[in-house]
Short mmCIF file of C-alpha atoms and ligand atoms in Angstrom, two decimals:
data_model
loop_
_atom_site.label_atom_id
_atom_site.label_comp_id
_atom_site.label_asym_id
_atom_site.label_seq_id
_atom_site.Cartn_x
_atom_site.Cartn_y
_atom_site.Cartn_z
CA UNK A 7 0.00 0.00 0.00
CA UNK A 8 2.92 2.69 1.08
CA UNK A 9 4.49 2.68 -2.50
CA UNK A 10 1.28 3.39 -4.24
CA UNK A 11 1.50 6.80 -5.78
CA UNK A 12 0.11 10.12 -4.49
CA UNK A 13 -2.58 11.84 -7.47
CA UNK A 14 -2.01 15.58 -7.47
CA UNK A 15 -4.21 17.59 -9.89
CA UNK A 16 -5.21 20.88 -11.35
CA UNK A 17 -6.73 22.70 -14.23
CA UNK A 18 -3.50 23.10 -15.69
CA UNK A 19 0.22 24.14 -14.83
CA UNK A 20 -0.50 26.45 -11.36
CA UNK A 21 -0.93 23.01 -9.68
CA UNK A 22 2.49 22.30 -10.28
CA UNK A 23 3.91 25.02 -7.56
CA UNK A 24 1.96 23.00 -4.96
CA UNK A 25 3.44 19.65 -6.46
CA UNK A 26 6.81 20.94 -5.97
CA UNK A 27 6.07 21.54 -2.23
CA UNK A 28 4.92 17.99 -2.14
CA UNK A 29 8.12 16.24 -3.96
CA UNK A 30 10.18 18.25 -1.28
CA UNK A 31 8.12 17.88 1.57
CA UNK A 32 7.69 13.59 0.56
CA UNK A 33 10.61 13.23 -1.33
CA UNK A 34 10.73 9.53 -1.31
CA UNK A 35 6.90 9.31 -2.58
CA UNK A 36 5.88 8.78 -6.53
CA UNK A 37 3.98 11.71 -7.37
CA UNK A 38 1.08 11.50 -10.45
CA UNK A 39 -0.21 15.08 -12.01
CA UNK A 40 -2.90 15.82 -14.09
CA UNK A 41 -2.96 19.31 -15.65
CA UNK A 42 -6.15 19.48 -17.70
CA UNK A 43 -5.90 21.72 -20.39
CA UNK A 44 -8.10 20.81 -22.14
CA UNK A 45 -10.85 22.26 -19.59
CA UNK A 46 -8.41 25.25 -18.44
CA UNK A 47 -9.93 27.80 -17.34
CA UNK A 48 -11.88 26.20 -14.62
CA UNK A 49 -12.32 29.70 -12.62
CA UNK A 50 -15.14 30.93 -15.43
CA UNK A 51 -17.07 27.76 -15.49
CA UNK A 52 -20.15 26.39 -14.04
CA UNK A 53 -20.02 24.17 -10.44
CA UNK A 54 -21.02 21.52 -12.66
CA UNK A 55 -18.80 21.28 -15.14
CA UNK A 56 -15.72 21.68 -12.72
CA UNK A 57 -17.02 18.96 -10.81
CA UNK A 58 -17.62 16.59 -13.78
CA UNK A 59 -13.70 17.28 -14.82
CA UNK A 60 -12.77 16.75 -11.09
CA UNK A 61 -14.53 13.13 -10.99
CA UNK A 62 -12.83 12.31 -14.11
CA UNK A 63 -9.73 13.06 -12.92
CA UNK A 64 -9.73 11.79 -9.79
CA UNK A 65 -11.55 8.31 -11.57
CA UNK A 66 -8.50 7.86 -13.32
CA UNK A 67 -5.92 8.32 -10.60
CA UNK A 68 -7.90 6.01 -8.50
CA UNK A 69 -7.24 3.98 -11.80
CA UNK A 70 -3.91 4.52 -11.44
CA UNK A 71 -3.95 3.15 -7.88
CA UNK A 72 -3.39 6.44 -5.76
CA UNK A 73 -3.59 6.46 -2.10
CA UNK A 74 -4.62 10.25 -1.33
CA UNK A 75 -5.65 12.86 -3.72
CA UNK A 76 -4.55 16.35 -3.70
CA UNK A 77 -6.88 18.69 -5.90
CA UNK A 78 -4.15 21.55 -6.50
CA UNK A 79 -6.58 23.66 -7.64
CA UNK A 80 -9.15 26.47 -5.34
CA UNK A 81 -11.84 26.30 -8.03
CA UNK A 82 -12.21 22.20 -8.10
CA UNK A 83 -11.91 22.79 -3.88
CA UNK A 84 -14.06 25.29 -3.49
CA UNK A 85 -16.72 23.82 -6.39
CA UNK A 86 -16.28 19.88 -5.94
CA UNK A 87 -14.91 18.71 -3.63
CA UNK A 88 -17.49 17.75 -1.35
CA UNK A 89 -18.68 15.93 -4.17
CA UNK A 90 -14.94 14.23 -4.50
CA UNK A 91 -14.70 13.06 -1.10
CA UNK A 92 -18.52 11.68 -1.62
CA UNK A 93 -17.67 9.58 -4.43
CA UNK A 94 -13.62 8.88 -4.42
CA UNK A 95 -12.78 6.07 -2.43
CA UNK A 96 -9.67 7.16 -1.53
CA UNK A 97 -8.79 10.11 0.82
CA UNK A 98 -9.35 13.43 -0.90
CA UNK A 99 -7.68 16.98 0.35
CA UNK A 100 -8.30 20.12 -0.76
CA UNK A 101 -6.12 23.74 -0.59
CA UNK A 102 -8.66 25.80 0.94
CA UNK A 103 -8.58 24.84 4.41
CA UNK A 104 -4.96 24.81 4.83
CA UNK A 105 -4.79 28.45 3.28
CA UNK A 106 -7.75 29.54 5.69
CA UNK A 107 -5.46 27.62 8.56
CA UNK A 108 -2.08 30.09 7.91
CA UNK A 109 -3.91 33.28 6.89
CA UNK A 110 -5.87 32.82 10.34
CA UNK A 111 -2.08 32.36 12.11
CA UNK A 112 -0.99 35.19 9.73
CA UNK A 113 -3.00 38.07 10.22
CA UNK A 114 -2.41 40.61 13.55
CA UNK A 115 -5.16 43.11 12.18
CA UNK A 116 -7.72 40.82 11.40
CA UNK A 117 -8.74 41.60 7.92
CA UNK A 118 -7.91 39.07 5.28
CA UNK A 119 -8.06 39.20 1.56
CA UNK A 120 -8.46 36.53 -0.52
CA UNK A 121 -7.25 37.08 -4.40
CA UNK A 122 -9.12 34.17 -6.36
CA UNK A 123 -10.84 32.67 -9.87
CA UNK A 124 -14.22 34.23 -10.08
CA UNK A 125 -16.05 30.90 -9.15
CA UNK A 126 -13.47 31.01 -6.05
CA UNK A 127 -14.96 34.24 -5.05
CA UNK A 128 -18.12 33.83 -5.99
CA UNK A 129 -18.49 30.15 -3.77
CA UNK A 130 -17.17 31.91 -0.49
CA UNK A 131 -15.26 28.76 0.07
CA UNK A 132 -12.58 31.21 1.91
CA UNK A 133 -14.48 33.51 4.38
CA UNK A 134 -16.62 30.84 5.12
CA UNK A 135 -13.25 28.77 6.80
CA UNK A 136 -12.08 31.79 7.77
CA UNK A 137 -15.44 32.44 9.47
CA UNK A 138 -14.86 29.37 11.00
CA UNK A 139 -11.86 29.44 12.23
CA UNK A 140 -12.04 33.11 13.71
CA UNK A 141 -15.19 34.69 14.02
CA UNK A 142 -13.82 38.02 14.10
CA UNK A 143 -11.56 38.04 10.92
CA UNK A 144 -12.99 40.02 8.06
CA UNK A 145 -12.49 39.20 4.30
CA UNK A 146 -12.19 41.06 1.17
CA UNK A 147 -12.33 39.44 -1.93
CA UNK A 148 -11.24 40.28 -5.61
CA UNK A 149 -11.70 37.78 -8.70
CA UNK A 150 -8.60 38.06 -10.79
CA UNK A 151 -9.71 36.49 -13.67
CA UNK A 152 -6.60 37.76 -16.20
CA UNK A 153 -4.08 35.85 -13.87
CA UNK A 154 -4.70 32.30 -15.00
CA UNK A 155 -4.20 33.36 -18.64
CA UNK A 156 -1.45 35.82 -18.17
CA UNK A 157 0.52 32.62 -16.24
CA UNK A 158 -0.36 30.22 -18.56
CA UNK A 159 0.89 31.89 -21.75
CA UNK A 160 4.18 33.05 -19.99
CA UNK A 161 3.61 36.32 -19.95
CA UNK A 162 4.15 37.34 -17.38
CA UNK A 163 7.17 39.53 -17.58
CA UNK A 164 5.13 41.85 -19.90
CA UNK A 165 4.17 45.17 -19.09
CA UNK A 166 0.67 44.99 -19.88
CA UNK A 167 0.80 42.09 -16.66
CA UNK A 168 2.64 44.58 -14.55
CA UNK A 169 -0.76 47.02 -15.25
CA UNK A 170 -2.81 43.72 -15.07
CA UNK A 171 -1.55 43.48 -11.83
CA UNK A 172 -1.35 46.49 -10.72
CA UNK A 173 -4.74 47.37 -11.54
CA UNK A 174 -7.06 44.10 -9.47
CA UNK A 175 -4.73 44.51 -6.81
CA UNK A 176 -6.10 48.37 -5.94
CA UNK A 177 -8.42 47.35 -4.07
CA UNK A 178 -6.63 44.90 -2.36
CA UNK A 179 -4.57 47.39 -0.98
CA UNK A 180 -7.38 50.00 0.15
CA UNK A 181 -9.21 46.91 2.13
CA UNK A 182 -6.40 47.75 4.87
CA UNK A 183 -5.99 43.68 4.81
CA UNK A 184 -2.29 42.71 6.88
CA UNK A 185 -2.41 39.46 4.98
CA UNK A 186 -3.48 38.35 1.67
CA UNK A 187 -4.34 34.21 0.41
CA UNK A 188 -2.99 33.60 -3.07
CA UNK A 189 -6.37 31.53 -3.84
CA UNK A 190 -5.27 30.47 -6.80
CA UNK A 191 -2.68 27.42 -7.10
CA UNK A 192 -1.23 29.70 -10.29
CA UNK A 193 -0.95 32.52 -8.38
CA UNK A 194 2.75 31.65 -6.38
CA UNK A 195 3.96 32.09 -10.20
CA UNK A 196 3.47 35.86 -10.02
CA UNK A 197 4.02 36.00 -5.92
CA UNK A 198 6.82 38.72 -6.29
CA UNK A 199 4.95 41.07 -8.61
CA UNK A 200 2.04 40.67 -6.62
CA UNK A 201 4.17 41.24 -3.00
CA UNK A 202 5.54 44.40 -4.94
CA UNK A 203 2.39 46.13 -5.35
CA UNK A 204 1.22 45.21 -2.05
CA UNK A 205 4.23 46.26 -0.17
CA UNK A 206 6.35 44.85 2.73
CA UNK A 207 3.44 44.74 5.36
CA UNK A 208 1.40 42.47 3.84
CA UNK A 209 1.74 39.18 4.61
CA UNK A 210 1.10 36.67 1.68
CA UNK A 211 -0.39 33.31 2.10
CA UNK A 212 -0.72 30.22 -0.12
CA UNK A 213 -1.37 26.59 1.06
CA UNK A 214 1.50 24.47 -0.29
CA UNK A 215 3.43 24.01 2.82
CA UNK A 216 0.69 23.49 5.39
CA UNK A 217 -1.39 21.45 2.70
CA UNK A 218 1.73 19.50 2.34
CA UNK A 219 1.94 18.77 6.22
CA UNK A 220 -1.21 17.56 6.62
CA UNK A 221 -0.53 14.99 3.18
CA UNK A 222 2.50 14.02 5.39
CA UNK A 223 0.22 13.87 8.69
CA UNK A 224 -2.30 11.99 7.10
CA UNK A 225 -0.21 9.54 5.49
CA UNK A 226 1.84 8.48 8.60
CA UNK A 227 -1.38 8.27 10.71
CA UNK A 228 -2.49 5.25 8.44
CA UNK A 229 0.85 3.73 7.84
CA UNK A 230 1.06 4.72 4.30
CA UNK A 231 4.25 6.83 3.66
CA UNK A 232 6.90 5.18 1.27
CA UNK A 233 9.59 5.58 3.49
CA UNK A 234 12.27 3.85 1.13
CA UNK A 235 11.16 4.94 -2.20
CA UNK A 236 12.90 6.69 -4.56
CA UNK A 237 10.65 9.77 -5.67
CA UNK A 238 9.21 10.16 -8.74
CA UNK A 239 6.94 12.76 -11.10
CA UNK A 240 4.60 11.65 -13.60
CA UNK A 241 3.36 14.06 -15.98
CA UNK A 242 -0.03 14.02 -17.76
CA UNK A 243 -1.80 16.87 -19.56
CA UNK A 244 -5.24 16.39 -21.39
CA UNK A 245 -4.16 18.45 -24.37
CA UNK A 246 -0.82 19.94 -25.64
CA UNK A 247 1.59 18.00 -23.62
CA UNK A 248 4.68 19.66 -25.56
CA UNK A 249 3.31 23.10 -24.63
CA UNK A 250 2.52 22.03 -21.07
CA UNK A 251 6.35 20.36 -20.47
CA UNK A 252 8.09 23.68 -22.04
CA UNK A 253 6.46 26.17 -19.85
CA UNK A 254 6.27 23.71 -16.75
CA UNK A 255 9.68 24.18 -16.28
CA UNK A 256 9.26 27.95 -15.41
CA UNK A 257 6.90 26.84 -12.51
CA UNK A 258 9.30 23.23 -11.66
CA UNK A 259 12.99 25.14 -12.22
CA UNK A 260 13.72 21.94 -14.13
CA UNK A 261 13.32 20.15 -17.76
CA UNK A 262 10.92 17.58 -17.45
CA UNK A 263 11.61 14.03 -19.29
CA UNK A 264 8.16 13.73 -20.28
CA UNK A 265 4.65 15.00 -20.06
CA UNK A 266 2.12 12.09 -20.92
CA UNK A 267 -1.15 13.28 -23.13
CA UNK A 268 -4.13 11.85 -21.56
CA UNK A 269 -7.47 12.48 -23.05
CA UNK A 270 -10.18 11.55 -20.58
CA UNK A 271 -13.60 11.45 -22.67
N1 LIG B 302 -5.23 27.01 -10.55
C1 LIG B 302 -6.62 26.99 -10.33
C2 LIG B 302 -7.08 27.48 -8.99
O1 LIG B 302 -6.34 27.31 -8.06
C3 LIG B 302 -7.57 27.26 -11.43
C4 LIG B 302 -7.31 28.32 -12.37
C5 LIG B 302 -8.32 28.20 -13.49
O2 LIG B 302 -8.30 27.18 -14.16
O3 LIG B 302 -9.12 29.12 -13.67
O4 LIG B 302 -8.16 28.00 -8.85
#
């Protein structure tokens, strides 16, 4: 059971900055990622159609004999995974809570805001656990929409992004919030533009490390870490697998040897 493989997936390359958390944080575990970009953007679609890609995804890891599932993505946690952990036999975690968890550590003035997808924003997946965590922490939320697609063509560097940026982050800055979640697993990508406009007093929070402590937790309370294995990353991507392998290695700091295309319907 131990060596099985850990399923890690997300609309499309932003889960792969929470997958390189993981392969440090586990290095001796096999690692399986599904970037479906086929379906990418999942932060303008429907609560049903993010959580029919979600079960299909997470159908074919369980395929693929995973032991725990990480859904790298705050729009498939925030939309479906309720629905996940109803129907996936195997453990499912999300990144919300364990974003919620550190921003509620984080914050000293009590006002958090939450940069997200629009379905993100619009579910309320965040001030809801923050609610819930700390009654008397109050939330802000912008929908960055132009993010995703700025990150996943690489262009980040431009300086229509810098305005892009800029620009959703005004009010951001005006909410007077001491800490700010990156709700977006593509988000980390652009972390130092976005800490730039923000400036040095705001804290910023994404959910790699603690969502990678409580994989680690979980594991080792059911016996299931690999504690001899050698690590390994498997790559798939429903479309454009090329594409996906030359820009992943912005996001991994490394080549990959392959990125597996995987068409699931
Ligand atoms: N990276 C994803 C998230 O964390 C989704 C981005 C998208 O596909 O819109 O929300």
């Amino acid at each position: 059971m131990n060596t099985r493989p850990i399923g890690v997936f997300d609309s499309g390359l932003g889960g792969l900055t929470i997958l390189k958390t993981l392969s440090k944080a586990l290095p001796k575990e096999k690692l399986i990622y599904f970037g479906d970009t086929v379906n990418v953007p999942y932060g303008s679609k429907s609560k049903a159609a993010v959580t029919r890609f979600s079960l299909d995804i997470a159908r074919f890891m369980q395929r693929q004999g995973v032991k725990l599932i990480v859904v790298a993505c705050n729009t498939a946690s925030a939309l479906a995974l309720a629905e996940l952990q109803k129907k996936i036999s195997v453990p499912v975690i999300g990144v919300i809570l364990p974003g919620a968890m550190k921003a509620a550590q984080c914050t000293r003035n009590g006002k958090v805001a939450i940069i997200a997808t629009e379905a993100t924003v619009q579910s309320k997946a965040y001030p809801r656990a923050l609610k819930r965590l700390d009654k008397r922490i109050r939330t802000y939320q912008r929908a960055c929409p132009v993010f995703v697609p700025l990150i996943e063509e690489g262009w980040i560097h431009h300086s229509a992004g810098e305005q892009i940026i800029s620009d959703y982050l005004d009010g951001v800055v005006k909410s007077g919030a001491d800490t700010v979640i990156l709700g977006c697993t593509h988000y980390p990508v652009i972390k130092k533009k976005i800490a730039a406009r923000l400036g040095k007093n705001v804290k910023l929070v994404d959910s790699a490390e603690v969502l990678a402590q409580e994989v680690k937790t979980r594991l080792s309370q059911t016996d299931q870490l690999n504690p001899s294995g050698r690590g390994s990353m498997k790559i798939y991507a429903s479309d454009a697998p090329a594409r996906f392998k030359r820009l992943a290695k912005n996001i991994l700091g490394r080549e990959l040897n392959r990125v597996y295309l995987k068409k699931l319907n």
